[in-house]
Tab-separated table of C-alpha atoms and ligand atoms in Angstrom:
chain	number	residue	atom	x	y	z
G	1	MET	CA	-107.939	60.989	-110.160
G	2	ASN	CA	-105.899	64.391	-110.275
G	3	ILE	CA	-107.750	66.362	-113.090
G	4	LEU	CA	-106.517	69.866	-111.935
G	5	ASN	CA	-103.032	68.940	-111.833
G	6	HIS	CA	-103.524	67.372	-115.400
G	7	ASN	CA	-105.461	70.566	-116.511
G	8	GLU	CA	-102.563	72.941	-115.011
G	9	ALA	CA	-100.004	71.086	-116.796
G	10	LEU	CA	-101.731	71.472	-120.232
G	11	LEU	CA	-103.330	74.786	-119.732
G	12	ALA	CA	-100.685	77.256	-121.458
G	13	GLN	CA	-100.732	74.969	-124.485
G	14	HIS	CA	-104.599	74.629	-124.459
G	15	THR	CA	-104.974	78.301	-124.100
G	16	ARG	CA	-102.610	79.005	-126.923
G	17	ARG	CA	-104.617	76.467	-129.452
G	18	LEU	CA	-107.880	78.044	-128.283
G	19	ASP	CA	-106.760	81.639	-128.815
G	20	PHE	CA	-105.424	80.686	-132.297
G	21	LEU	CA	-108.936	79.416	-133.071
G	22	LYS	CA	-110.364	82.419	-131.919
G	23	SER	CA	-108.121	84.562	-134.253
G	24	GLU	CA	-109.055	82.271	-136.975
G	25	VAL	CA	-112.879	81.682	-136.665
G	26	ASN	CA	-115.823	83.830	-135.481
G	27	LEU	CA	-117.239	81.504	-132.905
G	28	PRO	CA	-121.010	81.990	-132.853
G	29	ALA	CA	-122.480	83.025	-129.539
G	30	GLY	CA	-123.566	80.078	-127.178
G	31	ILE	CA	-121.408	77.314	-128.757
G	32	LEU	CA	-119.631	76.497	-125.914
G	33	GLN	CA	-122.701	75.882	-124.082
G	34	LYS	CA	-124.368	74.032	-126.717
G	35	LEU	CA	-121.246	71.693	-126.470
G	36	LYS	CA	-121.354	71.499	-122.862
G	37	ASP	CA	-125.186	70.498	-122.943
G	38	PHE	CA	-124.379	67.707	-125.619
G	39	GLN	CA	-124.367	64.571	-123.843
G	40	ILE	CA	-123.543	61.111	-125.534
G	41	ALA	CA	-124.871	57.858	-124.067
G	42	ILE	CA	-122.785	55.065	-123.523
G	43	PRO	CA	-123.926	51.365	-124.463
G	44	SER	CA	-123.781	49.097	-121.578
G	45	TRP	CA	-122.857	46.322	-123.726
G	46	ALA	CA	-119.497	47.916	-124.970
G	47	LEU	CA	-117.756	48.348	-121.809
G	48	GLY	CA	-115.642	44.898	-122.098
G	49	THR	CA	-113.602	43.678	-124.941
G	50	GLY	CA	-115.751	42.769	-128.118
G	51	GLY	CA	-115.018	40.112	-130.340
G	52	THR	CA	-115.971	38.259	-133.562
G	53	ARG	CA	-116.904	34.504	-134.516
G	54	PHE	CA	-113.086	34.200	-134.906
G	55	GLY	CA	-111.928	35.313	-131.519
G	56	ARG	CA	-112.216	37.612	-128.538
G	57	PHE	CA	-109.064	38.994	-126.982
G	58	SER	CA	-109.970	40.282	-123.362
G	59	GLY	CA	-108.164	43.094	-121.964
G	60	GLY	CA	-108.637	42.457	-118.223
G	61	GLY	CA	-110.340	44.535	-115.365
G	62	GLU	CA	-113.885	44.520	-117.389
G	63	PRO	CA	-117.102	45.053	-115.265
G	64	ARG	CA	-118.454	42.066	-113.742
G	65	ASN	CA	-121.909	43.449	-113.077
G	66	LEU	CA	-124.208	46.520	-113.637
G	67	GLU	CA	-122.779	48.284	-110.829
G	68	GLU	CA	-119.429	48.321	-112.102
G	69	LYS	CA	-120.655	49.281	-115.568
G	70	ILE	CA	-122.084	52.324	-114.070
G	71	ALA	CA	-118.691	53.112	-112.482
G	72	ASP	CA	-117.019	52.649	-115.859
G	73	VAL	CA	-119.504	54.984	-117.636
G	74	GLY	CA	-119.096	57.400	-114.545
G	75	LEU	CA	-115.082	57.424	-114.969
G	76	LEU	CA	-115.639	58.262	-118.813
G	77	HIS	CA	-117.942	61.101	-117.493
G	78	GLN	CA	-115.689	62.271	-114.951
G	79	LEU	CA	-112.727	62.783	-117.599
G	80	ASN	CA	-114.805	64.220	-120.382
G	81	GLN	CA	-118.013	65.552	-118.791
G	82	SER	CA	-119.794	64.575	-122.091
G	83	SER	CA	-120.923	60.784	-121.226
G	84	GLY	CA	-123.886	61.609	-118.861
G	85	ALA	CA	-126.132	58.621	-119.812
G	86	ILE	CA	-125.818	55.007	-120.082
G	87	SER	CA	-128.198	52.893	-122.348
G	88	LEU	CA	-129.179	49.207	-121.075
G	89	HIS	CA	-129.449	46.065	-123.009
G	90	ILE	CA	-131.989	43.367	-121.338
G	91	PRO	CA	-131.266	40.768	-120.438
G	92	TRP	CA	-127.658	41.606	-120.519
G	93	ASP	CA	-128.297	44.293	-117.766
G	94	ILE	CA	-131.470	43.468	-115.550
G	95	PRO	CA	-131.313	46.052	-112.857
G	96	THR	CA	-132.254	43.796	-109.860
G	97	ASP	CA	-132.463	46.740	-107.376
G	98	PRO	CA	-133.915	49.500	-109.801
G	99	ALA	CA	-133.823	52.006	-106.970
G	100	ALA	CA	-130.434	51.234	-105.898
G	101	ILE	CA	-129.077	51.290	-109.643
G	102	ARG	CA	-130.789	54.658	-110.295
G	103	ALA	CA	-129.228	56.020	-106.913
G	104	LEU	CA	-125.669	54.617	-107.975
G	105	ALA	CA	-126.007	56.331	-111.315
G	106	ALA	CA	-127.037	59.526	-110.056
G	107	GLN	CA	-123.985	59.479	-107.819
G	108	HIS	CA	-121.828	59.207	-111.235
G	109	GLY	CA	-124.086	62.037	-112.786
G	110	LEU	CA	-125.689	59.657	-115.198
G	111	ALA	CA	-129.151	59.337	-116.543
G	112	PHE	CA	-130.652	56.450	-118.261
G	113	ASP	CA	-130.897	56.700	-121.900
G	114	ALA	CA	-133.201	54.472	-124.253
G	115	VAL	CA	-133.486	50.733	-122.779
G	116	ASN	CA	-132.743	48.062	-125.482
G	117	SER	CA	-134.630	44.721	-126.047
G	118	ASN	CA	-133.228	41.575	-127.180
G	119	THR	CA	-135.170	39.212	-129.142
G	120	PHE	CA	-132.149	38.259	-131.313
G	121	GLN	CA	-130.684	35.518	-128.693
G	122	ASP	CA	-132.620	32.566	-126.839
G	123	GLN	CA	-132.199	32.622	-123.234
G	124	ALA	CA	-131.999	29.457	-121.541
G	125	ASP	CA	-135.429	29.516	-119.820
G	126	GLN	CA	-137.152	30.487	-123.152
G	127	ALA	CA	-140.091	28.493	-124.423
G	128	HIS	CA	-140.046	29.626	-127.938
G	129	SER	CA	-136.764	30.231	-130.208
G	130	TYR	CA	-136.002	33.157	-132.106
G	131	LYS	CA	-134.027	31.097	-134.697
G	132	PHE	CA	-136.635	31.877	-137.298
G	133	GLY	CA	-137.290	35.581	-135.998
G	134	SER	CA	-139.271	37.105	-133.334
G	135	LEU	CA	-141.770	39.767	-134.188
G	136	GLN	CA	-142.235	38.277	-137.570
G	137	HIS	CA	-142.363	34.737	-136.563
G	138	VAL	CA	-144.955	32.529	-138.211
G	139	SER	CA	-145.862	31.584	-134.724
G	140	ALA	CA	-148.209	33.526	-132.792
G	141	ALA	CA	-146.935	32.256	-129.575
G	142	THR	CA	-143.128	33.247	-130.531
G	143	ARG	CA	-144.529	36.888	-131.538
G	144	LYS	CA	-146.110	37.107	-128.248
G	145	GLN	CA	-143.342	35.918	-126.029
G	146	ALA	CA	-141.143	38.777	-128.221
G	147	ILE	CA	-143.971	41.307	-127.210
G	148	ASP	CA	-144.285	40.385	-123.889
G	149	HIS	CA	-140.494	40.779	-123.674
G	150	ASN	CA	-140.716	44.355	-125.153
G	151	ILE	CA	-143.218	45.450	-122.477
G	152	GLU	CA	-141.110	43.804	-119.750
G	153	VAL	CA	-138.107	46.015	-121.118
G	154	ILE	CA	-140.288	49.097	-120.898
G	155	LYS	CA	-140.976	48.327	-117.289
G	156	HIS	CA	-137.494	48.251	-116.509
G	157	GLY	CA	-136.780	51.373	-118.188
G	158	VAL	CA	-139.644	53.223	-116.279
G	159	GLU	CA	-138.034	52.187	-112.780
G	160	LEU	CA	-135.022	53.579	-114.010
G	161	GLY	CA	-136.241	57.075	-115.421
G	162	SER	CA	-135.714	55.983	-119.024
G	163	LYS	CA	-137.835	57.640	-121.848
G	164	ALA	CA	-137.271	55.464	-124.905
G	165	LEU	CA	-137.046	51.763	-126.098
G	166	THR	CA	-134.968	50.947	-128.799
G	167	VAL	CA	-136.083	47.921	-130.855
G	168	TRP	CA	-133.484	46.296	-133.324
G	169	LEU	CA	-134.941	42.854	-134.890
G	170	SER	CA	-132.457	40.519	-136.369
G	171	ASP	CA	-135.677	39.085	-138.146
G	172	GLY	CA	-135.208	38.241	-141.789
G	173	SER	CA	-134.063	35.351	-143.758
G	174	CYS	CA	-130.848	33.768	-145.376
G	175	PHE	CA	-132.244	32.142	-148.580
G	176	PRO	CA	-134.521	33.036	-151.482
G	177	GLY	CA	-137.873	31.649	-150.986
G	178	GLN	CA	-137.621	31.018	-147.269
G	179	LEU	CA	-139.709	34.003	-146.224
G	180	ASN	CA	-143.137	35.587	-147.062
G	181	PHE	CA	-141.875	39.509	-147.157
G	182	ARG	CA	-145.361	40.535	-146.943
G	183	LYS	CA	-146.475	38.398	-144.151
G	184	ALA	CA	-143.224	39.029	-142.247
G	185	TYR	CA	-143.848	42.958	-142.444
G	186	GLU	CA	-147.391	42.798	-141.367
G	187	ARG	CA	-146.728	40.602	-138.435
G	188	THR	CA	-143.863	42.774	-137.583
G	189	VAL	CA	-146.117	45.900	-137.581
G	190	ASP	CA	-148.768	44.060	-135.704
G	191	SER	CA	-146.510	43.212	-133.273
G	192	LEU	CA	-144.897	46.664	-132.880
G	193	ARG	CA	-148.488	48.084	-132.496
G	194	GLU	CA	-148.946	46.163	-129.316
G	195	ILE	CA	-145.549	46.932	-127.799
G	196	TYR	CA	-146.576	50.878	-128.869
G	197	ALA	CA	-149.856	50.719	-126.897
G	198	ALA	CA	-147.761	49.591	-123.723
G	199	LEU	CA	-145.557	52.738	-123.984
G	200	PRO	CA	-146.046	55.450	-121.501
G	201	ALA	CA	-147.236	58.547	-122.902
G	202	ASP	CA	-144.137	60.583	-122.586
G	203	TRP	CA	-141.689	57.533	-123.937
G	204	SER	CA	-140.626	57.021	-127.579
G	205	LEU	CA	-140.097	53.789	-129.433
G	206	TYR	CA	-136.991	53.965	-131.642
G	207	LEU	CA	-137.062	51.445	-134.466
G	208	GLU	CA	-133.487	50.679	-135.656
G	209	TYR	CA	-133.067	49.347	-139.174
G	210	LYS	CA	-130.028	47.370	-140.456
G	211	ALA	CA	-129.328	45.930	-143.819
G	212	TYR	CA	-127.912	42.585	-142.926
G	213	GLU	CA	-126.291	40.018	-140.203
G	214	PRO	CA	-127.444	37.803	-138.747
G	215	ASN	CA	-129.860	37.260	-141.625
G	216	PHE	CA	-127.766	37.305	-145.082
G	217	TYR	CA	-130.600	37.239	-147.657
G	218	SER	CA	-133.184	39.587	-146.349
G	219	THR	CA	-133.951	41.643	-143.184
G	220	THR	CA	-137.502	42.747	-142.602
G	221	VAL	CA	-136.460	46.042	-141.046
G	222	GLY	CA	-133.766	46.117	-143.294
G	223	ASP	CA	-133.433	50.128	-144.229
G	224	TRP	CA	-134.877	53.521	-143.307
G	225	GLY	CA	-137.820	52.918	-145.887
G	226	ALA	CA	-138.849	49.948	-143.889
G	227	SER	CA	-138.393	51.427	-140.875
G	228	TYR	CA	-140.116	55.063	-141.700
G	229	SER	CA	-143.141	53.283	-143.167
G	230	MET	CA	-143.563	51.144	-139.993
G	231	VAL	CA	-143.116	54.021	-137.221
G	232	ASN	CA	-145.711	56.235	-139.590
G	233	LYS	CA	-148.019	53.347	-139.026
G	234	LEU	CA	-147.535	53.130	-135.312
G	235	GLY	CA	-148.099	56.732	-134.484
G	236	PRO	CA	-146.176	59.975	-133.102
G	237	GLN	CA	-144.124	58.134	-130.408
G	238	ALA	CA	-142.395	55.928	-132.848
G	239	LYS	CA	-139.417	57.031	-134.638
G	240	THR	CA	-136.360	55.714	-136.722
G	241	LEU	CA	-133.107	55.090	-135.251
G	242	VAL	CA	-130.015	55.210	-137.177
G	243	ASP	CA	-127.153	53.105	-136.602
G	244	LEU	CA	-124.115	54.352	-138.546
G	245	GLY	CA	-122.987	50.929	-139.511
G	246	HIS	CA	-126.337	49.579	-140.682
G	247	HIS	CA	-126.085	50.777	-144.360
G	248	LEU	CA	-125.200	49.053	-147.482
G	249	PRO	CA	-121.954	50.525	-148.883
G	250	ASN	CA	-121.960	54.115	-149.956
G	251	ALA	CA	-125.539	54.554	-148.736
G	252	ASN	CA	-125.902	58.689	-148.445
G	253	ILE	CA	-126.537	58.471	-144.649
G	254	GLU	CA	-126.742	62.321	-144.185
G	255	GLN	CA	-129.424	62.348	-146.756
G	256	ILE	CA	-131.557	59.922	-145.130
G	257	VAL	CA	-130.905	61.784	-141.804
G	258	SER	CA	-132.147	64.946	-143.286
G	259	ILE	CA	-135.444	63.664	-144.812
G	260	LEU	CA	-136.203	61.557	-141.311
G	261	LEU	CA	-135.327	64.806	-139.296
G	262	MET	CA	-137.730	66.875	-141.919
G	263	GLU	CA	-140.500	64.420	-141.483
G	264	GLY	CA	-140.350	64.530	-137.721
G	265	LYS	CA	-139.381	60.624	-137.510
G	266	LEU	CA	-135.849	60.723	-136.736
G	267	GLY	CA	-135.357	59.337	-133.070
G	268	GLY	CA	-131.807	59.199	-132.624
G	269	PHE	CA	-128.258	57.545	-133.138
G	270	HIS	CA	-126.121	54.674	-132.796
G	271	PHE	CA	-122.717	56.171	-133.523
G	272	ASN	CA	-120.025	54.301	-134.732
G	273	ASP	CA	-117.855	53.839	-137.959
G	274	SER	CA	-117.408	51.090	-140.295
G	275	LYS	CA	-115.104	50.192	-143.821
G	276	TYR	CA	-117.047	47.183	-145.064
G	277	GLY	CA	-120.348	45.848	-142.686
G	278	ASP	CA	-121.556	46.737	-139.467
G	279	ASP	CA	-118.035	47.047	-137.994
G	280	ASP	CA	-118.638	49.169	-135.002
G	281	LEU	CA	-115.674	50.761	-134.874
G	282	THR	CA	-114.864	53.959	-133.071
G	283	ALA	CA	-116.804	57.095	-134.631
G	284	GLY	CA	-115.221	58.984	-136.903
G	285	SER	CA	-112.147	56.689	-137.413
G	286	ILE	CA	-112.840	55.654	-140.734
G	287	LYS	CA	-115.271	58.130	-142.782
G	288	PRO	CA	-114.800	61.567	-140.426
G	289	TYR	CA	-116.183	63.553	-143.274
G	290	GLN	CA	-119.316	61.560	-143.117
G	291	LEU	CA	-119.844	62.204	-139.592
G	292	PHE	CA	-119.429	65.905	-140.151
G	293	LEU	CA	-121.595	66.075	-143.020
G	294	ILE	CA	-124.500	64.067	-140.952
G	295	PHE	CA	-124.072	66.661	-138.122
G	296	ASN	CA	-124.169	69.370	-140.686
G	297	GLU	CA	-127.668	68.189	-141.750
G	298	LEU	CA	-128.664	67.687	-138.127
G	299	VAL	CA	-127.842	71.355	-136.986
G	300	ASP	CA	-129.525	72.444	-140.200
G	301	GLY	CA	-132.589	70.280	-139.611
G	302	MET	CA	-132.929	70.834	-136.063
G	303	ASP	CA	-132.710	74.505	-136.105
G	304	ALA	CA	-135.242	74.600	-139.180
G	305	LYS	CA	-137.659	73.035	-136.719
G	306	GLY	CA	-136.521	74.931	-133.649
G	307	MET	CA	-135.506	71.564	-131.932
G	308	ASN	CA	-133.301	71.474	-128.861
G	309	HIS	CA	-129.883	69.870	-129.906
G	310	ALA	CA	-129.056	68.339	-126.729
G	311	LYS	CA	-132.553	66.924	-125.676
G	312	ASP	CA	-134.813	66.268	-128.771
G	313	LEU	CA	-132.826	63.381	-130.407
G	314	GLY	CA	-131.196	60.379	-128.711
G	315	TRP	CA	-127.581	60.612	-128.754
G	316	MET	CA	-126.041	57.109	-128.390
G	317	ILE	CA	-123.053	55.084	-129.262
G	318	ASP	CA	-122.917	51.671	-130.553
G	319	ALA	CA	-119.567	50.249	-130.646
G	320	SER	CA	-117.544	47.188	-130.030
G	321	HIS	CA	-113.732	47.108	-129.152
G	322	ASN	CA	-111.925	44.025	-130.481
G	323	VAL	CA	-108.225	45.623	-130.392
G	324	LYS	CA	-108.557	48.936	-128.284
G	325	ASP	CA	-109.267	49.342	-124.520
G	326	PRO	CA	-112.957	49.591	-124.314
G	327	LEU	CA	-112.801	53.045	-122.169
G	328	GLU	CA	-110.126	54.755	-124.542
G	329	ASP	CA	-112.030	53.559	-127.550
G	330	LEU	CA	-115.386	55.070	-126.048
G	331	LEU	CA	-113.339	58.537	-125.249
G	332	GLN	CA	-112.182	58.816	-128.943
G	333	SER	CA	-115.747	58.157	-130.099
G	334	VAL	CA	-117.229	60.832	-127.657
G	335	GLU	CA	-114.388	63.175	-128.836
G	336	ALA	CA	-115.018	62.467	-132.705
G	337	ILE	CA	-119.019	63.048	-132.126
G	338	GLN	CA	-118.104	66.519	-130.252
G	339	ILE	CA	-115.787	67.390	-132.945
G	340	ALA	CA	-118.453	67.022	-135.796
G	341	TYR	CA	-120.972	68.692	-133.770
G	342	ALA	CA	-118.485	71.831	-133.113
G	343	GLN	CA	-117.868	71.799	-136.640
G	344	ALA	CA	-121.715	71.730	-137.810
G	345	LEU	CA	-122.088	74.940	-135.569
G	346	LEU	CA	-119.595	76.745	-137.423
G	347	VAL	CA	-120.891	76.196	-140.807
G	348	ASP	CA	-122.146	79.685	-141.993
G	349	ARG	CA	-125.533	78.414	-143.367
G	350	LYS	CA	-126.529	81.864	-144.808
G	351	ALA	CA	-123.421	81.683	-147.171
G	352	LEU	CA	-124.001	78.209	-147.848
G	353	GLU	CA	-127.629	78.670	-149.119
G	354	GLU	CA	-126.695	81.635	-150.938
G	355	ALA	CA	-124.316	79.585	-152.888
G	356	ARG	CA	-126.697	76.757	-153.454
G	357	GLU	CA	-129.514	78.926	-154.756
G	358	ALA	CA	-127.076	80.462	-157.042
G	359	ASN	CA	-125.566	76.766	-157.957
G	360	ASP	CA	-122.054	77.899	-157.353
G	361	VAL	CA	-120.833	74.197	-156.364
G	362	VAL	CA	-117.224	75.203	-155.735
G	363	ARG	CA	-118.332	77.712	-153.258
G	364	CYS	CA	-120.806	75.196	-151.498
G	365	GLN	CA	-118.031	72.599	-151.149
G	366	GLU	CA	-115.439	75.308	-149.944
G	367	ILE	CA	-117.834	76.316	-147.191
G	368	LEU	CA	-118.188	73.084	-145.812
G	369	GLN	CA	-114.439	71.783	-146.385
G	370	ALA	CA	-112.969	75.164	-145.004
G	371	VAL	CA	-114.973	74.321	-141.625
G	372	PHE	CA	-114.292	70.446	-141.665
G	373	ARG	CA	-110.383	71.489	-142.111
G	374	THR	CA	-110.796	73.656	-138.949
G	375	ASP	CA	-109.197	72.140	-135.931
G	376	VAL	CA	-111.810	72.460	-133.246
G	377	ARG	CA	-110.422	70.283	-130.701
G	378	ALA	CA	-109.277	73.139	-128.490
G	379	LEU	CA	-113.234	74.314	-128.495
G	380	VAL	CA	-114.433	70.930	-127.617
G	381	ALA	CA	-111.332	70.911	-124.765
G	382	GLN	CA	-112.649	74.178	-123.240
G	383	ALA	CA	-116.149	72.847	-123.244
G	384	ARG	CA	-114.605	69.890	-120.957
G	385	LEU	CA	-112.698	72.277	-119.173
G	386	GLU	CA	-115.316	74.603	-117.890
G	387	LEU	CA	-117.377	71.543	-116.664
G	388	GLY	CA	-114.581	70.451	-114.624
G	389	GLY	CA	-113.061	67.691	-117.298
G	390	ALA	CA	-109.968	66.839	-117.967
G	391	LEU	CA	-108.125	68.573	-120.979
G	392	ASP	CA	-106.945	65.504	-122.381
G	393	PRO	CA	-108.869	62.388	-121.049
G	394	ILE	CA	-107.233	59.699	-122.799
G	395	ALA	CA	-103.829	61.044	-121.507
G	396	LEU	CA	-105.189	61.248	-118.054
G	397	PHE	CA	-106.568	57.563	-118.068
G	398	ARG	CA	-103.228	56.627	-119.085
G	399	GLN	CA	-101.225	58.678	-116.388
G	400	GLU	CA	-103.342	57.312	-114.095
G	401	LYS	CA	-103.004	53.746	-115.231
G	402	MET	CA	-106.719	53.443	-114.733
G	403	ARG	CA	-106.770	50.003	-116.569
G	404	ASP	CA	-104.143	48.433	-114.308
G	405	GLN	CA	-106.439	49.813	-111.172
G	406	LEU	CA	-109.221	47.959	-112.787
G	407	ILE	CA	-107.448	44.822	-113.266
G	408	LYS	CA	-106.005	44.930	-109.712
G	409	ALA	CA	-109.610	45.717	-108.563
G	410	ARG	CA	-111.577	43.081	-110.664
G	411	GLY	CA	-108.965	40.693	-112.246
G	412	ALA	CA	-107.321	39.998	-115.508
G	413	LYS	CA	-109.765	37.668	-116.722
G	414	THR	CA	-113.191	39.134	-115.972
G	415	VAL	CA	-115.426	39.147	-119.009
G	416	ALA	CA	-118.361	41.673	-119.284
G	417	THR	CA	-121.902	40.753	-120.575
G	418	GLY	CA	-122.769	42.166	-123.901
G	419	LEU	CA	-121.147	41.632	-127.446
A	1	LRH	C1	-127.512	45.383	-133.891
A	1	LRH	C2	-127.179	46.422	-132.942
A	1	LRH	C3	-128.344	46.801	-132.071
A	1	LRH	C4	-127.881	46.337	-130.807
A	1	LRH	C5	-127.128	45.350	-131.234
A	1	LRH	C6	-125.995	45.207	-129.670
A	1	LRH	O1	-126.050	45.355	-134.860
A	1	LRH	O2	-126.539	47.646	-133.640
A	1	LRH	O3	-128.415	48.372	-131.860
A	1	LRH	O4	-129.004	45.987	-130.101
A	1	LRH	O5	-126.183	45.994	-131.936
A	2	MN	MN1	-127.020	49.682	-132.948
């Protein structure tokens, strides 16, 4: 892939844009280094074409195994130098030879972020079905099976150098009366305690909440309150994971983030966007202002606690690509997240606090919206350039006809494991 030629052709235009930005905005010291350090993990289950119950329209050249998934994330990272980690989902991506997989990832400059368990599908050789839940299940044998699976996933993660387990439970009910909410909650917490006890000392457990789907009346870990109350019962290594698509309409996610962060119980994110439900669309594609407001709370809250922006939270994407090329879609999501982070780093927090303390509502809004309306793409591109990435990753992906090359190498009908 000829990144040098690509950047050379775009350098003059890029420099003009960057100089203009610098003429308009005082760039805080260290902002470029922060952007360069900020790596976003790519979900192993989102490298193929996603679908819905109504259909799936594969684009071809999809990765056929974990090795090819790592190669695809490696390609993204080569292009944008901001996708330096992969988040695996077990059993969709069981690393049969962990040492070889770890070495292959290292060759691509990739680390392993949180590993994800799966007790929302029944595997062929499974003794007990998860139809009526897993960690909440009325049957102790089914709960034990789900607990053992999570402990197994931790073992896979340890072999790969991962430091966190993400637990998302589809557990809940579809009809009033079906579930004893209190028993389901207590059984879930008791089951999580056994998983928590198996965590290595330097690991985290991320408990991901979701309002609905696949259950459509109640979800046992259905909102931040349920997750927060449970992770508080578990202990200091347990934190809440915020998937942007897992909220009821109009939820104020940036407020949820600020409180979880203040309480030291925010573990990380699954970035995506949505208009209606858990649509798993490209980050920043529907509500870019919300994404900016979330990063505004993150930068403010992390600085208030002296946290390291790049290392102290789990930055992961969780998306599904029904109509776009999966790799182009992921490049867009990473760019949108980097833009929201860069803008949040430009907010004049002293002026904002002064305006808030003065109840100068207009001034507060003007400070945030002025930054949101600032085009920081040249700054994000400069970070990529300095790390050896492409000034315009999607343009280069297309110029090099990468999808055609993948189809030629893998075939037009290959289907990746995942959603
Ligand atoms: C559930 C979810 C969860 C994953 C799955 C692939 O909606 O967000 O994070 O396990 O998607
Ligand atoms: Mn998710």
